[in-house]
Amino acid sequence: MVEPIALSQLTVGSSATLHSFPKTGAAFLRLREMGLLPGTALKLVRTAPLGDPLEIKFRGYNLTLRKTEADHVMVTTGPTP
Amino acid sequence: MTGLKQKVGNYPGVTVERKIGTAYSQHGQPMTVIDLPGAYSLAARSPDEAVTRDVLLGRRADTQMPDRVVCIVDASNLERNLYLVHQILDLGRPVILVINMMDVAAASGLKIRIGRLEKQLGIPVIATQASRGQGVIELKLAMSRPDLPLPKHRWDIPAAISSAVAELQASLQDSDGKPPLIARAEALLLLTDQDPVRVSGSQPLSQRTAQILATWKKRWEDEGTDWSAMLVGARYEIIGELAADATEQSATTVTQNASDRIDAVVTHGIGGWLVLGAIMTTLFLSIFTLAEYPMDLIDSLVAALSDSVKNHMPPGDLRDLITDGAIAGVGGVVIFLPQILILFFFVGLLESTGYMARAAFIMDRLMSRVGLNGRSFIPLLSSYACAIPGIMATRTIENPKDRLVTILVAPFMSCSARLPVYLLMIAALVPSGDVPIMTKVGLMLLMYALGTFGAFGFAWVFKRTLLRGEPSLMIMELPPYRLPRIKDVFMQMLERGGLFLKRAGTIILGISIILWFLTAYPKAGPEASPGEQIAQSFAGQAGHFIEPVIKPLGFNWEIGIGLISSFAAREVFVSATSVVFNVEEDEENTAPLLAALHEATWPDGRQLFTPLVCLTLMVFYVFAMQCVSTVAVVKRETNSWRWPLFQIGYQTGFAWLLCLAIYQTGTALGY
């Protein structure tokens, strides 16, 4: 079992699987409704020129979120469980 | 379809108000079509989405619940889009699913089996390619079918929350009088709505329902049940199955699509800034250069109109009212129309290509320093041309506090109406010939910079004091780049331009007439010179009245008249000044006005327009809230008088204090 790391720690261009994020908070409900759920495969596409926000790709589309949120989004790298 | 041209929301939240139009079916039957803003979920996060939710749930008294719903989704992004469709299917209304942009999906190797979807959902599914008009006839035929089938869609609500849903549904039926299926859909929605956005016009929940909801939420919180995750998860599970069944991804996976390649440049660490800079430079250059010719044309048309009225009417108050009041006032606003149209054209172009979302993405970090959101960038930028479209553009900002802060600081961005004032004052400050042209350019830039820093400074202050709240979110879809449809961009530009004309025009007309009256009455006497008339008039009296307040800034009552009349529109200062200082206005040559300004004195013989006063006056124009049209738009957008009045107070107050500091320090230093 690979230890989950924060999405913000992921290197640009690498893929990961969503592990978990906080239950409460408007940001996380929104992410969930956009289809980011535990088990969803995602890729960190790039960061903005100033390093924040991040751009991720999952379910075939691209989404931005800030580092402050990405710090709480836990992902696992390596083979999908 | 309705002839009202609507656009594909390529930038989240672009279509804001619901638009209603009439379309005709293939059989010529009229159908009322309500276009609802682009939404991601019925659990509303922005006013846009709240409107969509409330119309679909029949919560709005002013709009009848639609009898059929057309959901238009993007074929290349089916899974995410089906989430909203799934919520809408819950409503138990006849639904037509339109899958648009089949070509884009096909290009990326995605095949959608329309028949499968139709069978699974039990509703008509129509593939279209709106950009080429394909599928529109099929859609119209489906829309006019009298026997639209109800969706045969069922899904199991997670067991842990099903009893709560049943109880809420019962209460919504009994206490709120909702039909059963709507009640069920609303019950499901209430459980994912963490902080429901309310918009005016929607009906609140009954007390009993609210009570039940609160009880359940409390209980789950104690138990540690993550109810909203369950609900969303269950939905996506079904959608995942649906999508897997209905789509087929061809084996040849595209390594990097065109959007990714463009983004590699456009959001690049260095390239991104260069592109942004180049686009903004082009935008400003076009606004100032391309607009010149049509502006001159409008100017001469207005002058011709005024002349023809003068030639055809006997002299008198009515003629003056029409020429000096109505025509001059409205003309002063209409002249900015070319600039505004160019701005809208660019904004529309950038929106429909998908660049706007990238600009917000790039700028977010900088904007977040002062507590703003990347999405505030475009509204603030638009405000350089005119605060009115800028403030209207804030509707794309989801967070209401962010939106309000952006509205509050937008008027600091030096709009084009300040340009004539800056030009006049700089000319009075530094006589041409004596100084290099760069001094003038530098002064102009200084004014623009002052306003910009003021806007960011106040945004920072407001986010920490008055409008403190949760930090805003930057969760935003970056849509794939698309080729813009120029026709749509033009239609949109004309529509927005028309709104500007209508809104600003009606107010300006009213104010111009009032202003004219204030300068023309009471009559000083038949022999009075224009100067004496002004001094005697209500405007002159008002100027004298405010003189004690503005004297510490180095302004006298004559400047006071200019300040007061600037409330109609800032550029009126120039014409007001020329009237007050008793010069015949000469469009081509401001030299006589400049000479008069240099000769103007205080009663004790001191020169009035010293360099220090010119500078102070410009700074006043940077910060003071002096635009009645802006006040009206802020009133409309915030739906209360509180914010526009606050804006007048804080902006003008700050302008006064800053000018006091500048003038008094300058005087003390002997300038």
GROMACS .gro file of C-alpha atoms in nm, chain A residues 23-27 29-35 37 46-50 52-55 57 59-66 69, chain B residues 41 43 45 49 77 79-80 83 192 194 224 226 228-229 232 236 263-264 267 273 361 364-366 372 472-478:
model
   64
   23LYS     CA    1  -1.591   1.576   0.425
   24THR     CA    2  -1.693   1.931   0.483
   25GLY     CA    3  -1.619   2.258   0.311
   26ALA     CA    4  -1.776   2.413   0.004
   27ALA     CA    5  -1.464   2.346  -0.203
   29LEU     CA    6  -1.843   1.938  -0.208
   30ARG     CA    7  -1.794   2.119  -0.535
   31LEU     CA    8  -1.499   1.900  -0.633
   32ARG     CA    9  -1.711   1.599  -0.558
   33GLU     CA   10  -1.995   1.724  -0.771
   34MET     CA   11  -1.751   1.788  -1.052
   35GLY     CA   12  -1.678   1.418  -1.041
   37LEU     CA   13  -1.434   1.107  -0.601
   46ARG     CA   14   0.051   2.196  -1.484
   47THR     CA   15   0.067   2.481  -1.241
   48ALA     CA   16  -0.002   2.844  -1.329
   49PRO     CA   17   0.304   3.058  -1.405
   50LEU     CA   18   0.324   3.169  -1.042
   52ASP     CA   19  -0.068   2.847  -0.805
   53PRO     CA   20  -0.343   2.745  -0.893
   54LEU     CA   21  -0.297   2.391  -1.023
   55GLU     CA   22  -0.455   2.237  -1.328
   57LYS     CA   23  -0.730   1.648  -1.563
   59ARG     CA   24  -1.285   1.222  -1.645
   60GLY     CA   25  -1.168   1.377  -1.969
   61TYR     CA   26  -1.166   1.743  -1.874
   62ASN     CA   27  -0.944   2.002  -1.710
   63LEU     CA   28  -1.009   2.177  -1.382
   64THR     CA   29  -0.825   2.435  -1.175
   65LEU     CA   30  -0.797   2.447  -0.799
   66ARG     CA   31  -0.578   2.638  -0.561
   69GLU     CA   32  -0.739   2.315  -0.143
  122SER     CA   33  -2.513   2.118  -1.048
  124ALA     CA   34  -2.679   2.242  -0.571
  126ARG     CA   35  -2.298   2.782  -0.587
  130GLU     CA   36  -2.708   2.828  -1.076
  158ASN     CA   37  -1.721   1.567  -2.161
  160GLU     CA   38  -1.961   1.194  -1.776
  161ARG     CA   39  -1.930   1.525  -1.592
  164TYR     CA   40  -2.435   1.465  -1.340
  273THR     CA   41  -2.629   1.832  -0.080
  275GLN     CA   42  -2.449   2.306   0.219
  305GLY     CA   43  -2.016   1.083   1.140
  307ASP     CA   44  -2.092   1.175   0.525
  309SER     CA   45  -2.348   1.433   0.075
  310ALA     CA   46  -2.053   1.216  -0.029
  313VAL     CA   47  -2.286   1.229  -0.495
  317TYR     CA   48  -2.158   0.909  -1.015
  344ASP     CA   49  -0.190   2.572  -2.325
  345ALA     CA   50   0.172   2.464  -2.312
  348THR     CA   51   0.004   2.919  -1.963
  354TRP     CA   52   0.290   3.650  -1.960
  442PHE     CA   53  -0.587   3.093  -1.424
  445ASP     CA   54  -0.529   3.415  -0.985
  446ARG     CA   55  -0.211   3.410  -0.779
  447LEU     CA   56  -0.160   3.785  -0.811
  453LEU     CA   57  -0.951   3.867  -0.498
  553SER     CA   58  -1.279   3.229  -0.242
  554LEU     CA   59  -1.253   2.920  -0.454
  555MET     CA   60  -1.077   2.883  -0.781
  556ILE     CA   61  -1.243   2.562  -0.888
  557MET     CA   62  -1.303   2.629  -1.251
  558GLU     CA   63  -1.321   2.424  -1.564
  559LEU     CA   64  -1.064   2.505  -1.829
   0.00000   0.00000   0.00000
